[in-house]
């Protein structure tokens, strides 16, 4: 089965082809970072318009790279939610319009399920069951994953997600958009221990997170500077911030593995590309004898490959999950625990 994946939940347009026998055939991605940079964040209307411009050229590029006609597509998977409503509607309409034209079934996919399963696209994929740390955009969650569609929420953020804390703290330090990679790069030049920032809920005896207080602590440090904060001080604050986030994420992951009795940890989502987090998790894994799996760097951020793959996995379980009525709706808010393996 060859599945076309369409991703358009936020500020990346992704198209991919996945073959259940041969694996990922081709994928293409367009990022809108440069367009949104001057606004300091994603502008939903501009994001939607750009998805319209990019989707079909990317589709043609993927088909060309795979050396495959449109008629070879067996099914089409698209991101149904969560995400920006207008952006989701673009991907849904492209997928359903193409399905109608080709007489192929279409299937809506949960964006976070795509991230959860993305490490299975790697050269050394994990097997079920495993614990997953999902750190993507406005989401920070720990999940037990027993199979496709079999997800148990272990803990989640009670306010700001890790990604939001990265972006907001970067803005406080005067860094550009996107803030996460910028503050991580700056932290490499910072001295550890110069500033001591809180580790929210580190000892809460549960698996939930809270990062709004950490962002407020960064704001307090910046405001307490009598004059403009110098570049080295910025780097020191960035280092303290990243160290605090990493300490909390690693501690919660270790606790989740201990409580579930599992020895496999999967990291999914954009923050999973963070070098400091990867180093700390690898050190913890070596010490406590568990294994960490990461998606390839190109699959950490939003992409069409994870949607095509999730669609293929869903259809292998239930071939009737895709439909041919081509009526569609999107779900900007869609809790992952509403998914069922049917």
PDB file of N, CA and C in Angstrom, residues 102-138:
ATOM      1  N   UNK A 102      -8.852  11.221  -7.804  1.00  0.00           N
ATOM      2  CA  UNK A 102      -8.231   9.927  -8.094  1.00  0.00           C
ATOM      3  C   UNK A 102      -9.092   8.736  -7.684  1.00  0.00           C
ATOM      4  N   UNK A 103     -10.229   9.015  -7.043  1.00  0.00           N
ATOM      5  CA  UNK A 103     -11.074   7.958  -6.481  1.00  0.00           C
ATOM      6  C   UNK A 103     -10.276   7.101  -5.508  1.00  0.00           C
ATOM      7  N   UNK A 104      -9.627   7.785  -4.539  1.00  0.00           N
ATOM      8  CA  UNK A 104      -8.859   7.099  -3.512  1.00  0.00           C
ATOM      9  C   UNK A 104      -9.409   7.471  -2.135  1.00  0.00           C
ATOM     10  N   UNK A 105      -9.357   6.549  -1.186  1.00  0.00           N
ATOM     11  CA  UNK A 105      -9.874   6.844   0.156  1.00  0.00           C
ATOM     12  C   UNK A 105      -8.952   7.799   0.910  1.00  0.00           C
ATOM     13  N   UNK A 106      -9.541   8.559   1.829  1.00  0.00           N
ATOM     14  CA  UNK A 106      -8.774   9.525   2.617  1.00  0.00           C
ATOM     15  C   UNK A 106      -8.978   9.251   4.112  1.00  0.00           C
ATOM     16  N   UNK A 107      -7.997   9.664   4.893  1.00  0.00           N
ATOM     17  CA  UNK A 107      -8.004   9.373   6.325  1.00  0.00           C
ATOM     18  C   UNK A 107      -7.410  10.543   7.087  1.00  0.00           C
ATOM     19  N   UNK A 108      -8.145  11.053   8.092  1.00  0.00           N
ATOM     20  CA  UNK A 108      -7.634  12.118   8.949  1.00  0.00           C
ATOM     21  C   UNK A 108      -6.754  11.552  10.050  1.00  0.00           C
ATOM     22  N   UNK A 109      -5.610  12.190  10.284  1.00  0.00           N
ATOM     23  CA  UNK A 109      -4.627  11.705  11.255  1.00  0.00           C
ATOM     24  C   UNK A 109      -4.421  12.746  12.355  1.00  0.00           C
ATOM     25  N   UNK A 110      -4.254  12.257  13.578  1.00  0.00           N
ATOM     26  CA  UNK A 110      -3.931  13.131  14.704  1.00  0.00           C
ATOM     27  C   UNK A 110      -2.466  13.531  14.608  1.00  0.00           C
ATOM     28  N   UNK A 111      -2.223  14.835  14.631  1.00  0.00           N
ATOM     29  CA  UNK A 111      -0.866  15.359  14.475  1.00  0.00           C
ATOM     30  C   UNK A 111       0.103  14.775  15.501  1.00  0.00           C
ATOM     31  N   UNK A 112      -0.344  14.672  16.744  1.00  0.00           N
ATOM     32  CA  UNK A 112       0.544  14.168  17.792  1.00  0.00           C
ATOM     33  C   UNK A 112       0.807  12.676  17.650  1.00  0.00           C
ATOM     34  N   UNK A 113      -0.144  11.940  17.093  1.00  0.00           N
ATOM     35  CA  UNK A 113       0.116  10.535  16.819  1.00  0.00           C
ATOM     36  C   UNK A 113       1.230  10.411  15.783  1.00  0.00           C
ATOM     37  N   UNK A 114       1.242  11.304  14.816  1.00  0.00           N
ATOM     38  CA  UNK A 114       2.322  11.317  13.843  1.00  0.00           C
ATOM     39  C   UNK A 114       3.668  11.487  14.525  1.00  0.00           C
ATOM     40  N   UNK A 115       3.749  12.443  15.466  1.00  0.00           N
ATOM     41  CA  UNK A 115       4.996  12.645  16.197  1.00  0.00           C
ATOM     42  C   UNK A 115       5.362  11.424  17.037  1.00  0.00           C
ATOM     43  N   UNK A 116       4.360  10.843  17.704  1.00  0.00           N
ATOM     44  CA  UNK A 116       4.625   9.683  18.561  1.00  0.00           C
ATOM     45  C   UNK A 116       5.221   8.516  17.777  1.00  0.00           C
ATOM     46  N   UNK A 117       4.759   8.339  16.544  1.00  0.00           N
ATOM     47  CA  UNK A 117       5.199   7.205  15.741  1.00  0.00           C
ATOM     48  C   UNK A 117       6.415   7.532  14.874  1.00  0.00           C
ATOM     49  N   UNK A 118       6.818   8.795  14.816  1.00  0.00           N
ATOM     50  CA  UNK A 118       7.911   9.183  13.913  1.00  0.00           C
ATOM     51  C   UNK A 118       9.229   8.464  14.192  1.00  0.00           C
ATOM     52  N   UNK A 119       9.566   8.115  15.458  1.00  0.00           N
ATOM     53  CA  UNK A 119      10.820   7.369  15.656  1.00  0.00           C
ATOM     54  C   UNK A 119      10.823   5.997  14.976  1.00  0.00           C
ATOM     55  N   UNK A 120       9.659   5.476  14.641  1.00  0.00           N
ATOM     56  CA  UNK A 120       9.592   4.196  13.943  1.00  0.00           C
ATOM     57  C   UNK A 120      10.088   4.314  12.502  1.00  0.00           C
ATOM     58  N   UNK A 121      10.258   5.547  12.020  1.00  0.00           N
ATOM     59  CA  UNK A 121      10.807   5.770  10.683  1.00  0.00           C
ATOM     60  C   UNK A 121      12.335   5.724  10.675  1.00  0.00           C
ATOM     61  N   UNK A 122      12.941   5.681  11.844  1.00  0.00           N
ATOM     62  CA  UNK A 122      14.397   5.736  11.920  1.00  0.00           C
ATOM     63  C   UNK A 122      15.022   4.409  11.492  1.00  0.00           C
ATOM     64  N   UNK A 123      16.327   4.431  11.327  1.00  0.00           N
ATOM     65  CA  UNK A 123      17.045   3.221  10.890  1.00  0.00           C
ATOM     66  C   UNK A 123      17.041   2.137  11.963  1.00  0.00           C
ATOM     67  N   UNK A 124      16.899   2.549  13.221  1.00  0.00           N
ATOM     68  CA  UNK A 124      16.865   1.594  14.337  1.00  0.00           C
ATOM     69  C   UNK A 124      15.617   1.869  15.163  1.00  0.00           C
ATOM     70  N   UNK A 125      14.450   1.450  14.694  1.00  0.00           N
ATOM     71  CA  UNK A 125      13.198   1.813  15.360  1.00  0.00           C
ATOM     72  C   UNK A 125      12.970   1.013  16.642  1.00  0.00           C
ATOM     73  N   UNK A 126      12.241   1.595  17.601  1.00  0.00           N
ATOM     74  CA  UNK A 126      11.896   0.861  18.817  1.00  0.00           C
ATOM     75  C   UNK A 126      10.728  -0.088  18.549  1.00  0.00           C
ATOM     76  N   UNK A 127      10.570  -1.050  19.417  1.00  0.00           N
ATOM     77  CA  UNK A 127       9.407  -1.935  19.370  1.00  0.00           C
ATOM     78  C   UNK A 127       8.470  -1.549  20.506  1.00  0.00           C
ATOM     79  N   UNK A 128       7.214  -1.897  20.385  1.00  0.00           N
ATOM     80  CA  UNK A 128       6.241  -1.636  21.451  1.00  0.00           C
ATOM     81  C   UNK A 128       6.440  -2.663  22.566  1.00  0.00           C
ATOM     82  N   UNK A 129       6.131  -2.306  23.819  1.00  0.00           N
ATOM     83  CA  UNK A 129       5.681  -0.996  24.311  1.00  0.00           C
ATOM     84  C   UNK A 129       6.872  -0.109  24.679  1.00  0.00           C
ATOM     85  N   UNK A 130       6.596   1.198  24.796  1.00  0.00           N
ATOM     86  CA  UNK A 130       7.627   2.128  25.244  1.00  0.00           C
ATOM     87  C   UNK A 130       6.971   3.340  25.892  1.00  0.00           C
ATOM     88  N   UNK A 131       7.781   4.087  26.633  1.00  0.00           N
ATOM     89  CA  UNK A 131       7.355   5.382  27.167  1.00  0.00           C
ATOM     90  C   UNK A 131       7.776   6.444  26.175  1.00  0.00           C
ATOM     91  N   UNK A 132       6.906   7.400  25.898  1.00  0.00           N
ATOM     92  CA  UNK A 132       7.222   8.470  24.953  1.00  0.00           C
ATOM     93  C   UNK A 132       7.119   9.825  25.639  1.00  0.00           C
ATOM     94  N   UNK A 133       8.131  10.641  25.449  1.00  0.00           N
ATOM     95  CA  UNK A 133       8.084  12.046  25.848  1.00  0.00           C
ATOM     96  C   UNK A 133       7.776  12.842  24.593  1.00  0.00           C
ATOM     97  N   UNK A 134       6.600  13.449  24.580  1.00  0.00           N
ATOM     98  CA  UNK A 134       6.151  14.214  23.419  1.00  0.00           C
ATOM     99  C   UNK A 134       6.312  15.689  23.735  1.00  0.00           C
ATOM    100  N   UNK A 135       7.244  16.343  23.049  1.00  0.00           N
ATOM    101  CA  UNK A 135       7.527  17.761  23.289  1.00  0.00           C
ATOM    102  C   UNK A 135       7.431  18.486  21.949  1.00  0.00           C
ATOM    103  N   UNK A 136       6.232  18.925  21.630  1.00  0.00           N
ATOM    104  CA  UNK A 136       5.970  19.540  20.332  1.00  0.00           C
ATOM    105  C   UNK A 136       5.093  20.762  20.509  1.00  0.00           C
ATOM    106  N   UNK A 137       5.631  21.940  20.162  1.00  0.00           N
ATOM    107  CA  UNK A 137       4.830  23.168  20.201  1.00  0.00           C
ATOM    108  C   UNK A 137       4.194  23.395  21.555  1.00  0.00           C
ATOM    109  N   UNK A 138       2.865  23.397  21.592  1.00  0.00           N
ATOM    110  CA  UNK A 138       2.136  23.640  22.828  1.00  0.00           C
ATOM    111  C   UNK A 138       1.878  22.390  23.639  1.00  0.00           C
TER     112      UNK A 138
END
